[in-house]
């Protein structure tokens, strides 16, 4: 499937072109930009992302901050969001990491010096125009010298954008139809075109199908924290 296929279909659904007619090169490039922006929006919604990606990285003793992104210490596409994470030690024992926000991270003491088995992860997406491909994963405490640790993260990644009109890409089932019908809606305002109720209905329906499919596969493992652990008496009920 190419971007050109999707765009041509969307323009036909809008009534801008008819079967066998080709849009101008400027129209194709404008539509390509609109298609990629739409995919960027979809990537920001977990149930529209094609999948949650599981990756693992070796940690360094005494290091709590790791750059993640293309060409960085963790060399991979920068995540939009880290959904869940765990640590695996040399004995293949796993322990979940608590995913915390900036405020929770800020109040943790001795971040630069404390070492041990990491308990918490704070992901800083470093959102700015200059650093769109760089994020920072912070762990607390930093890995100690007594073991070898591997970090496993389950993250939401952006869609791969269409670089050109003619490159072939493969998307999961149901995405092709959703892209065609929803791109027609995205482009309608630019062309001053009216979208038929049938096209609008199919666009909405196709997104619901994708969300339903992804809801069955993008399952985040439950995490439980017992702040006050104590013995339970089965006879007394407490």
Short mmCIF file of C-alpha atoms in Angstrom, two decimals:
data_model
loop_
_atom_site.label_atom_id
_atom_site.label_comp_id
_atom_site.label_asym_id
_atom_site.label_seq_id
_atom_site.Cartn_x
_atom_site.Cartn_y
_atom_site.Cartn_z
CA UNK A 1 0.00 0.00 0.00
CA UNK A 2 1.39 3.41 -0.96
CA UNK A 3 0.52 6.91 0.19
CA UNK A 4 -0.54 7.61 -3.37
CA UNK A 5 -3.13 4.80 -3.21
CA UNK A 6 -4.59 6.21 0.02
CA UNK A 7 -4.66 9.79 -1.24
CA UNK A 8 -6.27 8.92 -4.56
CA UNK A 9 -8.96 6.94 -2.78
CA UNK A 10 -9.60 9.77 -0.30
CA UNK A 11 -9.92 12.34 -3.07
CA UNK A 12 -12.38 10.09 -4.91
CA UNK A 13 -14.45 9.73 -1.74
CA UNK A 14 -14.59 13.53 -1.57
CA UNK A 15 -15.60 13.81 -5.21
CA UNK A 16 -12.52 15.91 -6.00
CA UNK A 17 -11.32 13.46 -8.65
CA UNK A 18 -13.08 10.69 -10.54
CA UNK A 19 -11.87 7.21 -11.33
CA UNK A 20 -8.94 7.33 -13.74
CA UNK A 21 -8.21 11.01 -13.04
CA UNK A 22 -4.93 12.00 -11.38
CA UNK A 23 -4.50 14.86 -8.88
CA UNK A 24 -1.80 17.46 -9.53
CA UNK A 25 1.64 17.00 -7.98
CA UNK A 26 0.98 19.91 -5.60
CA UNK A 27 -2.30 18.34 -4.50
CA UNK A 28 -0.52 15.04 -3.87
CA UNK A 29 2.20 16.63 -1.76
CA UNK A 30 -0.31 18.62 0.28
CA UNK A 31 -2.33 15.48 0.87
CA UNK A 32 0.83 13.56 1.85
CA UNK A 33 1.52 16.15 4.57
CA UNK A 34 -2.08 15.87 5.78
CA UNK A 35 -1.84 12.06 5.86
CA UNK A 36 1.33 12.12 7.96
CA UNK A 37 -0.16 14.65 10.38
CA UNK A 38 -3.20 12.43 10.78
CA UNK A 39 -0.97 9.43 11.56
CA UNK A 40 0.91 11.52 14.14
CA UNK A 41 -2.40 12.25 15.85
CA UNK A 42 -3.34 8.58 15.79
CA UNK A 43 0.00 7.64 17.34
CA UNK A 44 -0.77 9.85 20.32
CA UNK A 45 -3.84 7.73 21.08
CA UNK A 46 -3.00 4.32 22.52
CA UNK A 47 -6.02 2.55 21.03
CA UNK A 48 -5.19 3.85 17.55
CA UNK A 49 -1.53 2.83 17.73
CA UNK A 50 -0.83 -0.34 15.83
CA UNK A 51 0.81 -1.96 18.85
CA UNK A 52 2.69 -1.45 22.06
CA UNK A 53 6.37 -2.23 21.52
CA UNK A 54 8.46 -4.23 24.02
CA UNK A 55 12.21 -3.52 24.03
CA UNK A 56 15.10 -4.21 26.39
CA UNK A 57 18.34 -2.39 27.18
CA UNK A 58 21.38 -3.20 29.33
CA UNK A 59 21.87 -0.81 32.23
CA UNK A 60 25.17 0.69 33.41
CA UNK A 61 26.31 0.54 37.01
CA UNK A 62 25.81 3.83 38.83
CA UNK A 63 24.01 5.49 35.89
CA UNK A 64 20.45 6.64 36.52
CA UNK A 65 19.77 8.72 33.34
CA UNK A 66 19.75 7.24 29.83
CA UNK A 67 19.10 9.07 26.58
CA UNK A 68 16.66 7.22 24.32
CA UNK A 69 16.16 7.93 20.63
CA UNK A 70 17.75 7.25 17.27
CA UNK A 71 21.53 7.23 17.74
CA UNK A 72 21.26 7.64 21.52
CA UNK A 73 22.42 5.35 24.37
CA UNK A 74 19.19 3.42 23.97
CA UNK A 75 19.23 3.41 20.18
CA UNK A 76 15.60 3.16 19.14
CA UNK A 77 12.75 5.40 18.04
CA UNK A 78 11.85 7.74 20.89
CA UNK A 79 8.67 6.55 22.63
CA UNK A 80 5.62 8.73 22.89
CA UNK A 81 4.88 7.17 26.26
CA UNK A 82 6.26 4.35 28.40
CA UNK A 83 3.28 2.31 29.51
CA UNK A 84 4.97 -0.19 31.80
CA UNK A 85 8.49 -1.36 32.62
CA UNK A 86 10.38 -3.94 34.62
CA UNK A 87 13.93 -4.85 35.62
CA UNK A 88 15.49 -8.28 35.05
CA UNK A 89 18.62 -9.20 37.00
CA UNK A 90 21.35 -11.74 36.21
CA UNK A 91 19.34 -14.46 37.94
CA UNK A 92 16.41 -13.82 35.58
CA UNK A 93 14.30 -12.42 38.40
CA UNK A 94 11.90 -9.68 37.29
CA UNK A 95 10.61 -6.74 39.30
CA UNK A 96 8.16 -4.13 38.05
CA UNK A 97 9.12 -0.48 38.05
CA UNK A 98 6.72 2.17 39.26
CA UNK A 99 6.13 4.70 36.46
CA UNK A 100 6.20 8.13 38.09
CA UNK A 101 5.71 11.70 36.87
CA UNK A 102 8.01 14.70 37.20
CA UNK A 103 6.61 15.87 40.54
CA UNK A 104 7.15 12.44 42.08
CA UNK A 105 10.64 12.26 40.57
CA UNK A 106 11.61 15.71 41.83
CA UNK A 107 11.13 14.87 45.50
CA UNK A 108 13.19 11.65 45.46
CA UNK A 109 16.41 12.16 47.47
CA UNK A 110 20.01 11.38 46.45
CA UNK A 111 19.15 10.62 42.82
CA UNK A 112 22.76 11.08 41.65
CA UNK A 113 24.37 8.94 44.36
CA UNK A 114 21.93 6.30 45.62
CA UNK A 115 22.35 2.84 44.06
CA UNK A 116 20.49 -0.46 44.32
CA UNK A 117 17.84 -2.35 42.38
CA UNK A 118 15.84 0.31 40.47
CA UNK A 119 12.32 0.79 41.80
CA UNK A 120 10.95 3.75 39.82
CA UNK A 121 11.11 5.07 36.26
CA UNK A 122 10.49 8.64 35.13
CA UNK A 123 10.40 9.27 31.37
CA UNK A 124 11.22 12.81 30.28
CA UNK A 125 10.12 13.25 26.63
CA UNK A 126 12.22 16.45 26.33
CA UNK A 127 9.54 17.99 24.14
CA UNK A 128 10.98 20.89 22.18
CA UNK A 129 11.54 21.80 18.57
CA UNK A 130 15.25 21.12 18.90
CA UNK A 131 15.04 17.69 20.55
CA UNK A 132 12.03 15.94 19.05
CA UNK A 133 14.00 12.68 18.62
CA UNK A 134 15.44 12.57 22.15
CA UNK A 135 13.95 11.44 25.44
CA UNK A 136 15.49 10.62 28.81
CA UNK A 137 14.74 7.57 30.94
CA UNK A 138 15.52 8.18 34.62
CA UNK A 139 15.76 5.30 37.10
CA UNK A 140 15.71 5.39 40.90
CA UNK A 141 17.89 4.28 42.42
CA UNK A 142 20.72 3.87 39.92
CA UNK A 143 21.78 0.24 39.27
CA UNK A 144 24.31 -1.00 41.83
CA UNK A 145 27.47 -3.03 41.28
CA UNK A 146 26.11 -6.22 42.77
CA UNK A 147 24.20 -7.40 39.73
CA UNK A 148 23.68 -7.04 35.98
CA UNK A 149 20.37 -5.40 35.16
CA UNK A 150 18.35 -5.29 31.96
CA UNK A 151 15.57 -2.76 31.55
CA UNK A 152 12.43 -3.87 29.70
CA UNK A 153 9.99 -1.21 28.57
CA UNK A 154 6.61 -1.44 26.89
CA UNK A 155 6.07 1.79 25.03
CA UNK A 156 3.83 3.54 22.58
CA UNK A 157 5.71 4.49 19.40
CA UNK A 158 4.80 6.88 16.61
CA UNK A 159 3.67 5.51 13.27
CA UNK A 160 6.28 5.37 10.55
CA UNK A 161 5.43 8.33 8.32
CA UNK A 162 5.13 8.03 4.56
CA UNK A 163 8.40 9.45 3.23
CA UNK A 164 7.31 9.42 -0.40
CA UNK A 165 4.15 8.90 -2.42
CA UNK A 166 5.27 5.63 -3.99
CA UNK A 167 7.04 3.69 -1.22
CA UNK A 168 5.18 0.57 -0.14
CA UNK A 169 4.20 0.20 3.51
CA UNK A 170 2.44 -2.56 5.42
CA UNK A 171 -0.17 -1.75 8.06
CA UNK A 172 -2.24 -4.13 10.19
CA UNK A 173 -5.72 -5.22 9.17
CA UNK A 174 -8.36 -2.46 9.02
CA UNK A 175 -5.90 0.45 8.87
CA UNK A 176 -6.04 0.92 5.10
CA UNK A 177 -9.78 1.56 5.09
CA UNK A 178 -9.54 3.81 8.14
CA UNK A 179 -6.80 5.91 6.56
CA UNK A 180 -8.68 6.38 3.29
CA UNK A 181 -12.01 7.42 4.84
CA UNK A 182 -10.53 9.56 7.60
CA UNK A 183 -8.10 11.29 5.24
CA UNK A 184 -11.10 12.30 3.15
CA UNK A 185 -12.53 14.06 6.21
CA UNK A 186 -9.16 15.68 7.00
CA UNK A 187 -8.86 17.09 3.47
CA UNK A 188 -12.47 18.17 3.02
CA UNK A 189 -12.03 21.58 4.65
CA UNK A 190 -9.05 22.43 2.46
CA UNK A 191 -11.02 21.66 -0.68
CA UNK A 192 -14.30 23.11 0.51
CA UNK A 193 -15.81 19.70 -0.17
CA UNK A 194 -18.82 18.19 1.52
CA UNK A 195 -18.48 14.76 3.08
CA UNK A 196 -21.43 12.45 2.57
CA UNK A 197 -23.04 10.91 5.67
CA UNK A 198 -21.99 7.49 4.37
CA UNK A 199 -18.30 8.45 4.22
CA UNK A 200 -18.46 10.06 7.67
CA UNK A 201 -20.13 6.95 9.08
CA UNK A 202 -17.55 4.61 7.54
CA UNK A 203 -14.69 6.80 8.84
CA UNK A 204 -16.06 6.63 12.37
CA UNK A 205 -16.81 2.91 12.13
CA UNK A 206 -13.33 2.07 10.87
CA UNK A 207 -11.71 3.84 13.83
CA UNK A 208 -13.97 2.00 16.27
CA UNK A 209 -12.92 -1.31 14.72
CA UNK A 210 -9.23 -0.46 15.15
CA UNK A 211 -9.76 0.63 18.76
CA UNK A 212 -11.64 -2.59 19.52
CA UNK A 213 -8.88 -4.72 17.97
CA UNK A 214 -6.11 -2.86 19.80
CA UNK A 215 -7.99 -2.96 23.10
CA UNK A 216 -7.62 -6.74 22.98
CA UNK A 217 -3.86 -6.65 22.32
CA UNK A 218 -2.62 -3.52 24.12
CA UNK A 219 -3.12 -4.88 27.60
CA UNK A 220 -1.00 -3.32 30.34
CA UNK A 221 -0.02 -5.70 33.13
CA UNK A 222 -1.54 -4.76 36.48
CA UNK A 223 0.79 -3.44 39.15
CA UNK A 224 0.02 -3.70 42.84
CA UNK A 225 1.69 -1.86 45.68
CA UNK A 226 1.17 -2.97 49.26
CA UNK A 227 2.28 -0.05 51.39
CA UNK A 228 1.42 -1.72 54.70
CA UNK A 229 1.98 -5.46 54.26
CA UNK A 230 0.75 -7.64 57.09
CA UNK A 231 -0.36 -11.21 57.69
CA UNK A 232 -3.91 -12.17 56.84
CA UNK A 233 -5.90 -14.48 59.09
CA UNK A 234 -8.25 -16.60 57.00
CA UNK A 235 -10.35 -17.45 60.05
CA UNK A 236 -10.94 -13.94 61.33
CA UNK A 237 -11.16 -12.38 57.87
CA UNK A 238 -8.56 -9.70 58.56
#
